């Protein structure tokens, strides 16, 4: 009797768990569909036949992954969700927004599923409030001259430290001055929060690879990335900026596909704390991003690239910085609202970025349409993230003594338009005639 | 040296020592360093590197001491010859200035050396006598409390920003907890963030006060001002905190009569302590007055200086008294440099110069308004300068970064109808539910749990279902004892000088 029972068990369990499970499910659904009205047909009185949790099988691994995903879905607070998503540490690629790698912007587009469109999106039609361009220009020139000429510092900083000692305070002062002058027209700037050199972190998974060596060699493993960024300034607002294009907007441009492993970029792997941070913790009411200002370091400056015969990489540096930084910021904002790769965003997250090296400015807009970048979630995902950007233009020609020569009003106007971007609730309603 | 890797470090070093006396000396040493083994005495080693310093050069030959005698050296022969004197060569001169190998000349030979010492106050000087000493050094009279003009700005309702208290509380939480990924951010980060955010909040008043746009902040400026007090040379030098500069000067606060009345004020001395105690005595100095900005700066008038104490450790931070003294001296220095630039030296100013200062360590604020009436500071007589000080204003008493949770929990268990079983920690007590709940006198329990004497016998009824224990949170995360008055004073000092809207 016992032998028979054991034989019965073996017969039942030898087959693939999946097929039995699906067969049982099909049978139960079939019976349910045919017998919804007829109460006489009995429902299954045994628990659902599912794959094992602890077996060394692909089905068991799938079930464990689903169980983990269910805990994330069931998490009560965003902090708990982020903790479950980031608590396991594995080797991951460190993506640096400011990098010397060649053609880094094409690689980063692949990592973040971003489409790059040159030119900024058209601003919404709105009654233009009169701008006092003279006052704005004076404020910009005053900040520029204060740092470059008027301020007598203790020790004259060497040229290689010029970004930190001269350009960084100039950017801080410029942002604060412009925000002050524009806050009458854009009330959200008055309630915004400005961060100076606060870190921004983002951790995500994209794609799969086969582990080359070690005790897990030959197995398929997800590829993990982490961005640890430190923008010079960023403005965070309590309400979200309106979208530039609809959520499911299909861009005809293709995302570049790189044929090599990310290691060839070069990109290096390390294992350390996975963190997701927009610049302040989840309890902060200003949890949506407005604009980031980035300062390029001395080793990526134009003169150096020209001397190395890499004139085409000048724009690449700006673009790569924008794509990586803005993706990290918008992605972290989306995760702060509870979205993640299995719970994709239901509304687009929009941020703006200004990248500069002190003289040349370039402007970028980023719209995050999807967070589902893992191999499992990306199977039927037509959405792509979009990044719009401009070429770098100089703000001024030279500074001679206490004079700024060749001040470019267009660059200033563009920055002003960026700062005047406001959430939909604050916009004046366009009257239907 | 063949000691096993598993032995303790003491035996490792002990076995590595060559000779027996050295080992004995090592093991018997009185000093105990890491763990059980001790650091060996210097005499214990017979080998090894004591120091990488070059050995001293051998002393000169005796023949050099005999005057009038020309020593015969082996310099011409280009090699050592026993019997001839050792040549003395002049020190090698590179011929050009290498930045890495620069040796400063001795103090007496420096170009700026002067016989008379100068006492310099820099940003890390902690004055022993605090505010009293600062008042004597700057020939100033102290008035407690902010001046009338500024206090009226504090109380005026129209100056208040909408949701002011809520926004300041958000700023405090952001600076003390939210801005960093750490659990408890350090003072070095949160103190500048609080000051920057409060300045940002004040600047949002630009709608009501458009002249706020005529101001600019500057960091890393270097101030320098020099004056004489009773034939003692004094200087203020330093770069400290944020300076808010304005295009328009601050109007004088005290009237002419009050300024004249300071003639009768006698400066407080603190004999036998010298007034120059804790100042750095220098013989190499340059007497100059430098506002920190070049000529033609569009924002020439110093409005407010914001000084921050950001050291994490309490002994490294300035005491409130020392911070107030530093604020007085730096405000005085900026005002004096400005006065010398505008009016020259040594006279009573027609138009007194007013400079404000705010000092903080992220929680406690000190406010100060200084009016420079005279640059004639040599004697103790005559008109004095005025300073109004409002000290030790708390913005909040404490900030909990983590919630304080009481460990002993109160469990409300419902038993048979009409009976209440409650427990504190491990003690269970059953009580008949009274008609009206009362507040427990000793424990800080919510009012719905009725008071019960602890002498009742422990009873358990049959049908009861315990509700899981909830830890009761004593102190939630956030600031404790927030004082909105302090921010109103901060805002008033910021808006001081703006014309009425």
PDB file of N, CA and C in Angstrom, chain A residues 302-342:
ATOM      1  N   UNK A 302      36.714  72.106 -23.013  1.00  0.00           N
ATOM      2  CA  UNK A 302      36.826  72.161 -24.481  1.00  0.00           C
ATOM      3  C   UNK A 302      38.266  72.197 -24.960  1.00  0.00           C
ATOM      4  N   UNK A 303      39.088  73.027 -24.308  1.00  0.00           N
ATOM      5  CA  UNK A 303      40.458  73.197 -24.810  1.00  0.00           C
ATOM      6  C   UNK A 303      41.197  71.874 -24.756  1.00  0.00           C
ATOM      7  N   UNK A 304      40.929  71.115 -23.670  1.00  0.00           N
ATOM      8  CA  UNK A 304      41.628  69.824 -23.532  1.00  0.00           C
ATOM      9  C   UNK A 304      41.185  68.866 -24.626  1.00  0.00           C
ATOM     10  N   UNK A 305      39.873  68.843 -24.906  1.00  0.00           N
ATOM     11  CA  UNK A 305      39.375  67.928 -25.929  1.00  0.00           C
ATOM     12  C   UNK A 305      39.923  68.332 -27.301  1.00  0.00           C
ATOM     13  N   UNK A 306      40.006  69.643 -27.543  1.00  0.00           N
ATOM     14  CA  UNK A 306      40.532  70.078 -28.839  1.00  0.00           C
ATOM     15  C   UNK A 306      41.997  69.704 -28.978  1.00  0.00           C
ATOM     16  N   UNK A 307      42.742  69.816 -27.876  1.00  0.00           N
ATOM     17  CA  UNK A 307      44.164  69.464 -27.929  1.00  0.00           C
ATOM     18  C   UNK A 307      44.344  67.969 -28.161  1.00  0.00           C
ATOM     19  N   UNK A 308      43.387  67.165 -27.651  1.00  0.00           N
ATOM     20  CA  UNK A 308      43.475  65.719 -27.860  1.00  0.00           C
ATOM     21  C   UNK A 308      42.871  65.322 -29.201  1.00  0.00           C
ATOM     22  N   UNK A 309      42.536  66.292 -30.021  1.00  0.00           N
ATOM     23  CA  UNK A 309      42.004  66.013 -31.357  1.00  0.00           C
ATOM     24  C   UNK A 309      40.643  65.324 -31.285  1.00  0.00           C
ATOM     25  N   UNK A 310      39.833  65.735 -30.305  1.00  0.00           N
ATOM     26  CA  UNK A 310      38.524  65.099 -30.123  1.00  0.00           C
ATOM     27  C   UNK A 310      37.442  66.166 -30.159  1.00  0.00           C
ATOM     28  N   UNK A 311      37.414  66.966 -31.218  1.00  0.00           N
ATOM     29  CA  UNK A 311      36.452  68.057 -31.269  1.00  0.00           C
ATOM     30  C   UNK A 311      35.017  67.534 -31.335  1.00  0.00           C
ATOM     31  N   UNK A 312      34.809  66.339 -31.904  1.00  0.00           N
ATOM     32  CA  UNK A 312      33.438  65.835 -32.020  1.00  0.00           C
ATOM     33  C   UNK A 312      32.892  65.358 -30.682  1.00  0.00           C
ATOM     34  N   UNK A 313      33.777  65.153 -29.707  1.00  0.00           N
ATOM     35  CA  UNK A 313      33.306  64.648 -28.410  1.00  0.00           C
ATOM     36  C   UNK A 313      32.808  65.764 -27.507  1.00  0.00           C
ATOM     37  N   UNK A 314      32.975  67.028 -27.944  1.00  0.00           N
ATOM     38  CA  UNK A 314      32.576  68.138 -27.067  1.00  0.00           C
ATOM     39  C   UNK A 314      31.077  68.061 -26.797  1.00  0.00           C
ATOM     40  N   UNK A 315      30.300  67.896 -27.868  1.00  0.00           N
ATOM     41  CA  UNK A 315      28.848  67.826 -27.662  1.00  0.00           C
ATOM     42  C   UNK A 315      28.457  66.519 -26.992  1.00  0.00           C
ATOM     43  N   UNK A 316      29.223  65.463 -27.256  1.00  0.00           N
ATOM     44  CA  UNK A 316      28.919  64.146 -26.650  1.00  0.00           C
ATOM     45  C   UNK A 316      28.975  64.253 -25.137  1.00  0.00           C
ATOM     46  N   UNK A 317      29.959  65.028 -24.640  1.00  0.00           N
ATOM     47  CA  UNK A 317      30.107  65.176 -23.186  1.00  0.00           C
ATOM     48  C   UNK A 317      28.847  65.803 -22.604  1.00  0.00           C
ATOM     49  N   UNK A 318      28.371  66.860 -23.261  1.00  0.00           N
ATOM     50  CA  UNK A 318      27.162  67.519 -22.755  1.00  0.00           C
ATOM     51  C   UNK A 318      25.972  66.564 -22.796  1.00  0.00           C
ATOM     52  N   UNK A 319      25.828  65.850 -23.925  1.00  0.00           N
ATOM     53  CA  UNK A 319      24.639  64.996 -24.088  1.00  0.00           C
ATOM     54  C   UNK A 319      24.656  63.841 -23.095  1.00  0.00           C
ATOM     55  N   UNK A 320      25.830  63.219 -22.948  1.00  0.00           N
ATOM     56  CA  UNK A 320      25.903  62.062 -22.038  1.00  0.00           C
ATOM     57  C   UNK A 320      25.564  62.494 -20.626  1.00  0.00           C
ATOM     58  N   UNK A 321      26.101  63.641 -20.217  1.00  0.00           N
ATOM     59  CA  UNK A 321      25.812  64.145 -18.876  1.00  0.00           C
ATOM     60  C   UNK A 321      24.319  64.366 -18.701  1.00  0.00           C
ATOM     61  N   UNK A 322      23.690  64.973 -19.713  1.00  0.00           N
ATOM     62  CA  UNK A 322      22.260  65.283 -19.587  1.00  0.00           C
ATOM     63  C   UNK A 322      21.435  64.004 -19.502  1.00  0.00           C
ATOM     64  N   UNK A 323      21.705  63.066 -20.425  1.00  0.00           N
ATOM     65  CA  UNK A 323      20.865  61.857 -20.475  1.00  0.00           C
ATOM     66  C   UNK A 323      20.978  61.100 -19.154  1.00  0.00           C
ATOM     67  N   UNK A 324      22.224  60.887 -18.706  1.00  0.00           N
ATOM     68  CA  UNK A 324      22.396  60.086 -17.490  1.00  0.00           C
ATOM     69  C   UNK A 324      21.808  60.790 -16.273  1.00  0.00           C
ATOM     70  N   UNK A 325      22.154  62.084 -16.095  1.00  0.00           N
ATOM     71  CA  UNK A 325      21.704  62.784 -14.882  1.00  0.00           C
ATOM     72  C   UNK A 325      20.196  62.924 -14.843  1.00  0.00           C
ATOM     73  N   UNK A 326      19.603  63.326 -15.969  1.00  0.00           N
ATOM     74  CA  UNK A 326      18.162  63.565 -15.946  1.00  0.00           C
ATOM     75  C   UNK A 326      17.390  62.263 -15.847  1.00  0.00           C
ATOM     76  N   UNK A 327      17.908  61.191 -16.476  1.00  0.00           N
ATOM     77  CA  UNK A 327      17.243  59.894 -16.314  1.00  0.00           C
ATOM     78  C   UNK A 327      17.264  59.471 -14.849  1.00  0.00           C
ATOM     79  N   UNK A 328      18.432  59.636 -14.206  1.00  0.00           N
ATOM     80  CA  UNK A 328      18.535  59.237 -12.799  1.00  0.00           C
ATOM     81  C   UNK A 328      17.559  60.048 -11.945  1.00  0.00           C
ATOM     82  N   UNK A 329      17.495  61.356 -12.203  1.00  0.00           N
ATOM     83  CA  UNK A 329      16.640  62.211 -11.378  1.00  0.00           C
ATOM     84  C   UNK A 329      15.165  61.887 -11.582  1.00  0.00           C
ATOM     85  N   UNK A 330      14.738  61.781 -12.864  1.00  0.00           N
ATOM     86  CA  UNK A 330      13.327  61.490 -13.106  1.00  0.00           C
ATOM     87  C   UNK A 330      12.972  60.087 -12.653  1.00  0.00           C
ATOM     88  N   UNK A 331      13.903  59.147 -12.847  1.00  0.00           N
ATOM     89  CA  UNK A 331      13.634  57.785 -12.386  1.00  0.00           C
ATOM     90  C   UNK A 331      13.465  57.742 -10.881  1.00  0.00           C
ATOM     91  N   UNK A 332      14.338  58.464 -10.159  1.00  0.00           N
ATOM     92  CA  UNK A 332      14.225  58.476  -8.696  1.00  0.00           C
ATOM     93  C   UNK A 332      12.925  59.156  -8.279  1.00  0.00           C
ATOM     94  N   UNK A 333      12.533  60.227  -8.982  1.00  0.00           N
ATOM     95  CA  UNK A 333      11.258  60.876  -8.649  1.00  0.00           C
ATOM     96  C   UNK A 333      10.102  59.892  -8.827  1.00  0.00           C
ATOM     97  N   UNK A 334      10.146  59.112  -9.923  1.00  0.00           N
ATOM     98  CA  UNK A 334       9.062  58.154 -10.173  1.00  0.00           C
ATOM     99  C   UNK A 334       9.032  57.084  -9.084  1.00  0.00           C
ATOM    100  N   UNK A 335      10.219  56.631  -8.653  1.00  0.00           N
ATOM    101  CA  UNK A 335      10.240  55.597  -7.618  1.00  0.00           C
ATOM    102  C   UNK A 335       9.763  56.157  -6.294  1.00  0.00           C
ATOM    103  N   UNK A 336       9.992  57.461  -6.051  1.00  0.00           N
ATOM    104  CA  UNK A 336       9.478  58.070  -4.823  1.00  0.00           C
ATOM    105  C   UNK A 336       7.952  58.094  -4.823  1.00  0.00           C
ATOM    106  N   UNK A 337       7.328  58.009  -6.026  1.00  0.00           N
ATOM    107  CA  UNK A 337       5.874  57.982  -6.076  1.00  0.00           C
ATOM    108  C   UNK A 337       5.352  56.556  -6.071  1.00  0.00           C
ATOM    109  N   UNK A 338       6.226  55.587  -5.936  1.00  0.00           N
ATOM    110  CA  UNK A 338       5.777  54.212  -5.800  1.00  0.00           C
ATOM    111  C   UNK A 338       5.834  53.408  -7.083  1.00  0.00           C
ATOM    112  N   UNK A 339       6.296  54.005  -8.188  1.00  0.00           N
ATOM    113  CA  UNK A 339       6.388  53.236  -9.422  1.00  0.00           C
ATOM    114  C   UNK A 339       7.703  52.471  -9.438  1.00  0.00           C
ATOM    115  N   UNK A 340       7.702  51.322 -10.119  1.00  0.00           N
ATOM    116  CA  UNK A 340       8.955  50.598 -10.319  1.00  0.00           C
ATOM    117  C   UNK A 340       8.796  49.773 -11.589  1.00  0.00           C
ATOM    118  N   UNK A 341       9.738  48.872 -11.867  1.00  0.00           N
ATOM    119  CA  UNK A 341       9.736  48.261 -13.196  1.00  0.00           C
ATOM    120  C   UNK A 341       8.498  47.399 -13.436  1.00  0.00           C
ATOM    121  N   UNK A 342       7.943  46.785 -12.369  1.00  0.00           N
ATOM    122  CA  UNK A 342       6.735  45.986 -12.585  1.00  0.00           C
ATOM    123  C   UNK A 342       5.478  46.826 -12.439  1.00  0.00           C
TER     124      UNK A 342
END
